[in-house]
Coordinates of C-alpha atoms and ligand atoms in Angstrom, one line a residue:
M1110 CA 33.0 -72.2 -16.2
L1111 CA 30.7 -71.8 -19.2
I1112 CA 27.0 -71.3 -18.6
K1113 CA 26.1 -74.2 -20.9
K1114 CA 27.5 -76.4 -18.1
I1115 CA 24.7 -75.4 -15.8
G1116 CA 22.0 -74.6 -18.3
E1117 CA 19.1 -72.1 -18.2
F1118 CA 17.6 -73.4 -15.0
G1119 CA 20.9 -73.8 -13.2
L1120 CA 21.6 -70.2 -14.1
I1121 CA 18.2 -69.0 -12.9
N1122 CA 18.7 -70.9 -9.6
R1123 CA 22.1 -69.3 -9.2
I1124 CA 20.7 -65.8 -9.9
S1125 CA 17.6 -66.3 -7.6
S1126 CA 19.8 -67.5 -4.7
K1127 CA 21.5 -64.0 -4.7
F1128 CA 18.2 -62.2 -4.2
S1129 CA 16.2 -63.5 -1.2
C1130 CA 15.5 -60.6 1.1
S1131 CA 12.4 -58.5 0.6
R1132 CA 12.4 -54.8 1.5
H1133 CA 8.9 -54.0 0.2
G1134 CA 6.8 -56.9 1.3
V1135 CA 7.0 -59.0 -1.9
I1136 CA 4.4 -61.8 -1.7
V1137 CA 6.0 -64.0 -4.5
G1138 CA 9.4 -63.0 -6.0
I1139 CA 11.6 -65.0 -8.4
G1140 CA 10.5 -68.6 -9.0
D1141 CA 6.9 -68.8 -10.1
D1142 CA 5.1 -67.8 -13.4
C1143 CA 4.6 -64.3 -12.1
A1144 CA 5.7 -62.2 -9.2
I1145 CA 3.0 -61.1 -6.8
L1146 CA 3.6 -57.6 -5.4
P1147 CA 1.9 -55.9 -2.6
P1148 CA -0.4 -52.9 -3.3
P1149 CA 1.5 -49.6 -3.6
K1150 CA 1.9 -47.5 -0.5
R1151 CA 2.0 -44.3 -2.4
R1152 CA -0.4 -42.6 -4.7
F1153 CA 1.2 -43.3 -8.0
Q1154 CA 3.0 -46.4 -9.4
I1155 CA 5.6 -45.5 -12.0
A1156 CA 7.5 -47.8 -14.4
T1157 CA 10.4 -47.6 -16.7
T1158 CA 12.3 -50.0 -18.9
D1159 CA 15.8 -49.8 -20.5
M1160 CA 17.7 -52.2 -22.7
L1161 CA 21.5 -52.3 -22.8
I1162 CA 23.4 -54.1 -25.6
E1163 CA 27.0 -55.2 -25.6
D1164 CA 29.2 -52.9 -27.8
V1165 CA 26.3 -50.3 -28.0
H1166 CA 26.0 -49.5 -24.3
F1167 CA 29.0 -51.2 -22.8
R1168 CA 32.1 -53.1 -23.8
L1169 CA 33.3 -56.2 -21.9
R1170 CA 36.8 -55.0 -22.8
T1171 CA 36.6 -51.7 -20.9
A1172 CA 34.1 -52.4 -18.1
T1173 CA 34.0 -55.1 -15.5
P1174 CA 30.9 -57.3 -15.3
F1175 CA 30.2 -55.7 -11.9
Q1176 CA 30.3 -52.2 -13.4
I1177 CA 28.0 -53.2 -16.3
G1178 CA 25.4 -54.6 -13.8
W1179 CA 25.6 -51.5 -11.6
K1180 CA 25.2 -49.1 -14.4
S1181 CA 22.3 -51.0 -16.0
L1182 CA 20.3 -50.6 -12.8
V1183 CA 21.4 -47.1 -12.2
A1184 CA 20.2 -46.0 -15.6
S1185 CA 16.7 -47.1 -14.6
I1186 CA 16.9 -45.6 -11.1
S1187 CA 17.8 -42.3 -12.8
D1188 CA 14.6 -42.4 -14.7
I1189 CA 12.6 -43.0 -11.5
S1190 CA 14.6 -40.1 -9.9
A1191 CA 13.6 -37.8 -12.8
M1192 CA 10.0 -38.3 -12.0
G1193 CA 10.6 -37.6 -8.3
G1194 CA 9.8 -41.2 -7.3
E1195 CA 11.5 -44.0 -5.4
P1196 CA 12.2 -47.4 -6.9
T1197 CA 10.7 -50.6 -5.5
F1198 CA 10.7 -53.7 -7.7
A1199 CA 12.9 -54.7 -10.7
F1200 CA 12.7 -57.3 -13.4
I1201 CA 16.0 -58.2 -15.0
S1202 CA 16.1 -60.0 -18.3
I1203 CA 19.4 -61.1 -19.7
G1204 CA 20.5 -62.5 -23.1
L1205 CA 23.8 -64.4 -23.1
P1206 CA 25.9 -66.0 -25.8
K1207 CA 26.4 -69.8 -25.3
T1208 CA 30.1 -69.1 -24.8
A1209 CA 29.5 -66.7 -21.8
T1210 CA 30.9 -67.7 -18.5
V1211 CA 29.2 -68.1 -15.2
E1212 CA 31.7 -65.6 -13.8
L1213 CA 30.4 -63.0 -16.2
V1214 CA 26.8 -63.5 -15.1
D1215 CA 27.8 -63.6 -11.5
G1216 CA 29.7 -60.3 -11.9
I1217 CA 26.8 -58.6 -13.7
Y1218 CA 24.4 -59.7 -11.0
E1219 CA 26.8 -58.7 -8.2
G1220 CA 26.7 -55.1 -9.6
I1221 CA 22.9 -55.2 -9.9
K1222 CA 22.7 -56.6 -6.4
E1223 CA 24.9 -53.8 -4.9
A1224 CA 22.8 -51.1 -6.6
S1225 CA 19.6 -52.8 -5.5
R1226 CA 20.9 -53.0 -1.9
I1227 CA 22.0 -49.3 -1.8
Y1228 CA 18.8 -48.0 -3.4
S1229 CA 16.4 -50.5 -1.7
I1230 CA 15.1 -52.4 -4.7
D1231 CA 13.7 -55.9 -4.8
I1232 CA 14.6 -58.0 -7.8
V1233 CA 11.4 -60.0 -8.4
G1234 CA 11.8 -61.7 -11.7
G1235 CA 13.1 -61.6 -15.2
D1236 CA 13.9 -63.8 -18.2
T1237 CA 17.1 -65.6 -19.3
V1238 CA 17.6 -66.3 -23.0
S1239 CA 20.5 -67.0 -25.5
S1240 CA 21.6 -64.2 -27.7
P1241 CA 24.6 -63.5 -30.0
Q1242 CA 25.6 -60.6 -27.7
V1243 CA 25.1 -59.8 -24.0
V1244 CA 21.8 -58.0 -23.6
I1245 CA 20.4 -56.7 -20.4
N1246 CA 16.8 -55.4 -20.0
I1247 CA 15.7 -53.9 -16.8
T1248 CA 12.1 -52.9 -15.9
L1249 CA 12.0 -50.9 -12.8
L1250 CA 8.8 -50.0 -10.9
G1251 CA 8.6 -47.2 -8.4
E1252 CA 6.1 -45.2 -6.3
T1253 CA 5.6 -41.6 -5.6
D1254 CA 3.1 -39.1 -4.1
E1255 CA 4.0 -36.3 -6.5
Y1256 CA 5.7 -36.4 -9.9
V1257 CA 7.3 -33.9 -12.3
L1258 CA 6.9 -34.2 -16.1
R1259 CA 8.9 -32.9 -19.0
S1260 CA 5.9 -30.9 -20.2
G1261 CA 5.2 -28.4 -17.4
A1262 CA 7.7 -25.6 -18.1
K1263 CA 6.9 -22.1 -19.5
P1264 CA 8.9 -19.3 -21.1
G1265 CA 10.8 -17.3 -18.4
D1266 CA 11.4 -20.4 -16.2
A1267 CA 15.0 -21.0 -15.0
I1268 CA 16.9 -24.1 -16.1
L1269 CA 19.1 -25.8 -13.5
V1270 CA 21.2 -28.9 -13.4
T1271 CA 22.5 -31.0 -10.5
G1272 CA 26.1 -32.0 -10.1
D1273 CA 28.4 -31.6 -13.1
V1274 CA 28.2 -32.7 -16.7
G1275 CA 30.4 -34.1 -19.4
G1276 CA 32.3 -36.4 -17.0
A1277 CA 30.7 -39.7 -18.2
S1278 CA 31.5 -39.1 -21.9
A1279 CA 35.0 -37.8 -21.0
G1280 CA 35.5 -41.0 -19.1
L1281 CA 34.3 -43.0 -22.1
E1282 CA 36.8 -41.1 -24.3
I1283 CA 39.6 -42.0 -21.9
L1284 CA 38.8 -45.7 -22.2
E1285 CA 38.1 -45.7 -26.0
Q1286 CA 41.3 -43.8 -26.8
G1287 CA 43.4 -45.4 -24.1
L1288 CA 44.3 -42.0 -22.8
P1289 CA 46.7 -41.9 -19.8
L1290 CA 44.1 -40.5 -17.5
E1291 CA 42.4 -42.0 -14.5
D1292 CA 39.0 -40.5 -14.0
T1293 CA 36.5 -42.8 -15.6
R1294 CA 34.3 -43.1 -12.5
K1295 CA 31.3 -41.2 -13.9
H1296 CA 31.3 -43.4 -17.0
L1297 CA 31.8 -46.7 -15.2
M1298 CA 30.0 -46.2 -11.9
P1299 CA 27.5 -43.4 -12.2
V1300 CA 25.4 -42.4 -9.2
P1301 CA 21.7 -41.7 -9.6
R1302 CA 20.3 -38.5 -8.1
L1303 CA 17.6 -40.3 -6.2
Q1304 CA 17.3 -38.4 -3.0
E1305 CA 17.8 -35.2 -4.9
G1306 CA 15.0 -36.0 -7.3
K1307 CA 12.6 -36.7 -4.5
L1308 CA 13.4 -33.6 -2.6
L1309 CA 13.2 -31.4 -5.8
A1310 CA 9.8 -32.9 -6.7
K1311 CA 8.5 -32.5 -3.2
S1312 CA 9.5 -28.9 -3.0
G1313 CA 6.6 -28.0 -5.3
F1314 CA 8.8 -25.5 -7.1
L1315 CA 9.5 -27.5 -10.3
S1316 CA 7.8 -27.0 -13.6
A1317 CA 9.7 -29.8 -15.4
M1318 CA 12.4 -32.4 -14.8
I1319 CA 14.4 -35.0 -16.9
D1320 CA 17.5 -37.0 -16.3
I1321 CA 20.6 -36.5 -18.5
S1322 CA 21.0 -39.8 -20.3
D1323 CA 21.7 -38.5 -23.8
G1324 CA 23.5 -35.2 -23.2
L1325 CA 22.4 -31.8 -21.9
A1326 CA 21.4 -30.6 -25.5
S1327 CA 19.2 -33.5 -26.1
E1328 CA 17.4 -33.2 -22.8
I1329 CA 16.9 -29.5 -23.1
Y1330 CA 15.3 -30.2 -26.5
H1331 CA 13.0 -32.7 -24.9
I1332 CA 11.8 -30.2 -22.3
C1333 CA 11.4 -27.5 -24.9
E1334 CA 9.5 -29.8 -27.2
Q1335 CA 7.1 -31.1 -24.6
S1336 CA 6.7 -27.7 -22.9
K1337 CA 6.5 -25.8 -26.2
T1338 CA 9.2 -23.3 -25.4
G1339 CA 12.7 -22.4 -26.6
A1340 CA 15.8 -22.1 -24.4
Q1341 CA 18.9 -20.0 -23.9
I1342 CA 21.9 -21.5 -22.1
Y1343 CA 24.8 -19.6 -20.8
K1344 CA 28.0 -21.4 -21.7
Q1345 CA 30.2 -20.2 -18.9
L1346 CA 27.6 -21.4 -16.3
I1347 CA 27.6 -25.0 -17.4
P1348 CA 29.2 -27.0 -14.6
L1349 CA 31.8 -29.2 -16.3
S1350 CA 33.1 -32.3 -14.6
D1351 CA 36.7 -32.3 -13.4
N1352 CA 38.0 -34.7 -16.1
V1353 CA 36.5 -32.8 -19.0
L1354 CA 39.3 -30.2 -19.3
D1355 CA 42.0 -32.8 -19.1
V1356 CA 40.5 -35.0 -21.8
S1357 CA 39.8 -32.0 -24.0
K1358 CA 43.4 -30.8 -23.7
M1359 CA 44.7 -34.2 -24.7
T1360 CA 42.3 -34.8 -27.6
G1361 CA 41.7 -31.2 -28.8
K1362 CA 38.0 -31.7 -28.5
D1363 CA 35.7 -28.8 -27.3
P1364 CA 35.1 -29.4 -23.6
Y1365 CA 31.5 -28.2 -23.9
S1366 CA 30.8 -30.9 -26.5
F1367 CA 31.2 -33.5 -23.8
A1368 CA 28.6 -31.8 -21.6
L1369 CA 26.2 -30.9 -24.4
Y1370 CA 26.4 -34.0 -26.6
G1371 CA 28.0 -36.7 -24.4
G1372 CA 25.3 -38.2 -22.3
E1373 CA 25.2 -40.8 -19.5
D1374 CA 25.9 -38.2 -16.7
Y1375 CA 22.6 -39.2 -15.0
E1376 CA 22.3 -35.8 -13.5
L1377 CA 18.9 -34.1 -13.3
L1378 CA 17.9 -31.2 -15.5
L1379 CA 15.0 -29.1 -14.1
T1380 CA 13.1 -25.9 -14.5
C1381 CA 11.4 -23.7 -12.0
D1382 CA 9.8 -20.2 -11.9
A1383 CA 12.6 -17.7 -12.0
D1384 CA 11.4 -16.2 -8.7
K1385 CA 12.0 -19.5 -7.0
I1386 CA 15.6 -20.1 -7.8
E1387 CA 16.9 -18.9 -4.5
Q1388 CA 14.5 -20.8 -2.4
L1389 CA 15.1 -23.9 -4.4
T1390 CA 18.9 -23.8 -4.3
H1391 CA 18.7 -23.0 -0.6
L1392 CA 16.5 -25.9 0.1
F1393 CA 18.8 -28.1 -2.0
S1394 CA 22.1 -27.1 -0.5
A1395 CA 20.7 -27.6 3.1
S1396 CA 20.3 -31.3 2.3
F1397 CA 23.0 -32.2 -0.2
N1398 CA 26.6 -31.5 -1.0
T1399 CA 25.8 -31.8 -4.7
R1400 CA 25.7 -28.6 -6.6
L1401 CA 22.5 -27.2 -8.2
T1402 CA 23.5 -24.8 -10.9
Y1403 CA 21.5 -22.2 -12.8
I1404 CA 22.5 -22.5 -16.5
G1405 CA 19.9 -20.6 -18.5
K1406 CA 16.2 -19.9 -19.1
L1407 CA 13.3 -21.0 -21.3
T1408 CA 12.1 -18.5 -23.9
D1409 CA 9.0 -18.1 -26.0
D1410 CA 11.0 -18.8 -29.2
V1411 CA 9.5 -22.2 -29.6
G1412 CA 12.0 -24.9 -30.6
V1413 CA 15.0 -22.5 -30.8
I1414 CA 17.8 -23.4 -28.4
T1415 CA 20.9 -21.1 -28.2
L1416 CA 24.2 -21.1 -26.4
E1417 CA 25.4 -17.7 -25.3
D1418 CA 29.2 -17.3 -24.7
E1419 CA 31.0 -14.9 -22.4
N1420 CA 31.0 -12.2 -25.1
G1421 CA 27.3 -12.4 -25.5
T1422 CA 27.6 -14.2 -28.9
C1423 CA 24.7 -16.7 -29.4
V1424 CA 25.0 -19.8 -31.5
P1425 CA 22.3 -22.4 -32.0
I1426 CA 22.8 -25.7 -30.1
A1427 CA 22.6 -28.7 -32.4
R1428 CA 19.9 -31.2 -31.8
Q1429 CA 22.5 -33.8 -31.3
G1430 CA 23.2 -36.3 -28.6
Y1431 CA 23.3 -40.1 -28.6
N1432 CA 20.6 -41.2 -31.1
H1433 CA 20.5 -44.9 -31.9
F1434 CA 19.2 -44.6 -35.4
S1435 CA 21.1 -41.6 -36.7
E1436 CA 24.3 -42.0 -38.8
Ligands
ADP334 P1 8.8 -68.8 -17.5 O1 9.0 -70.1 -18.2 O2 7.5 -68.5 -16.9 O3 9.3 -67.7 -18.4 P2 11.4 -68.9 -16.3 O4 11.8 -70.3 -16.2 O5 12.0 -68.1 -17.4 O6 9.8 -68.8 -16.3 O7 11.7 -68.2 -15.0 C1 11.5 -68.8 -13.7 C2 11.5 -67.7 -12.7 O8 12.8 -67.1 -12.6 C3 10.5 -66.5 -12.9 O9 10.1 -66.1 -11.6 C4 11.3 -65.5 -13.6 O10 10.8 -64.2 -13.3 C5 12.7 -65.7 -12.9 N1 13.8 -65.3 -13.7 C6 14.2 -65.9 -14.9 N2 15.3 -65.3 -15.4 C7 15.7 -64.4 -14.5 C8 16.7 -63.4 -14.5 N3 17.6 -63.3 -15.5 N4 16.8 -62.6 -13.4 C9 15.9 -62.6 -12.4 N5 14.9 -63.5 -12.4 C10 14.7 -64.4 -13.4
MG335 MG1 11.4 -67.3 -19.1

């Protein structure tokens, strides 16, 4: 059924009927001019917003509506995780072509609903407009007692990364090239490191943290820029996702390019005092099965980021990654 059959208000009613329960004591949710939210329970309120556009961030041809909805909310949860916070309320705005079907919207909202259920988020409002392409904008609020910025790191600090990297862009390559490989999970259904981010921030050991949305290289540049440092990364220590080697064998592409320049892994990249690596990894592995891997260190060579291979040869890492306005 086409959305024009039920119109804007029919669509909003359909969406709001999916989200009734309140986990965080919402006073007024979807339905009025504004949402009314209870005062925060924790010291700081945090907020993030992300916009996703059809054929820039997702393709209706290669992802299901459910996967698109899931990933849209997960991208924002990942930002909250990178501050060490926990998500609370979300506003979902959606732009839809007049030719869109109700099934498409239902699917997107089912994906959003599933992520909101698992990560305990209340959907409290949004906007619905017509657009030449599908557009999804999510504003996610969160709370935290302690936070970690990108700017607190210093030369000598260790750089660590959760989980594994490169898997999302290797998954994208499988879909875009139609490769006969299966593992597209990290691209289509990423998992945010929410509990991990909270524990890491609470540990008090971190000097900086960022989530990997645009690739390891780009995120290391962000930390170095904001903390006024350089960095040296040890290539053989980078934890590549399982599908990366298969995809690189099939395409001839450098496996490390997926990890460094691919993006959308939604892992956490963090720094801590070099003396604290052991305590931090110990604390982490006592709570999670996820890996926490040391991959390099910050240097006082401001703005210079190098990759050292197993022979000790250093090459500069390009300031590349997904950039919306570059050629
Ligand atoms: P307004 O005219 O004030 O913009 P709307 O008619 O757009 O109000 O929205 C009515 C209610 O439905 C509001 O509470 C709004 O937050 C909510 N809403 C509208 N679109 C969406 C959406 N796509 N997802 C969630 N809530 C929505
Ligand atoms: Mg509106």
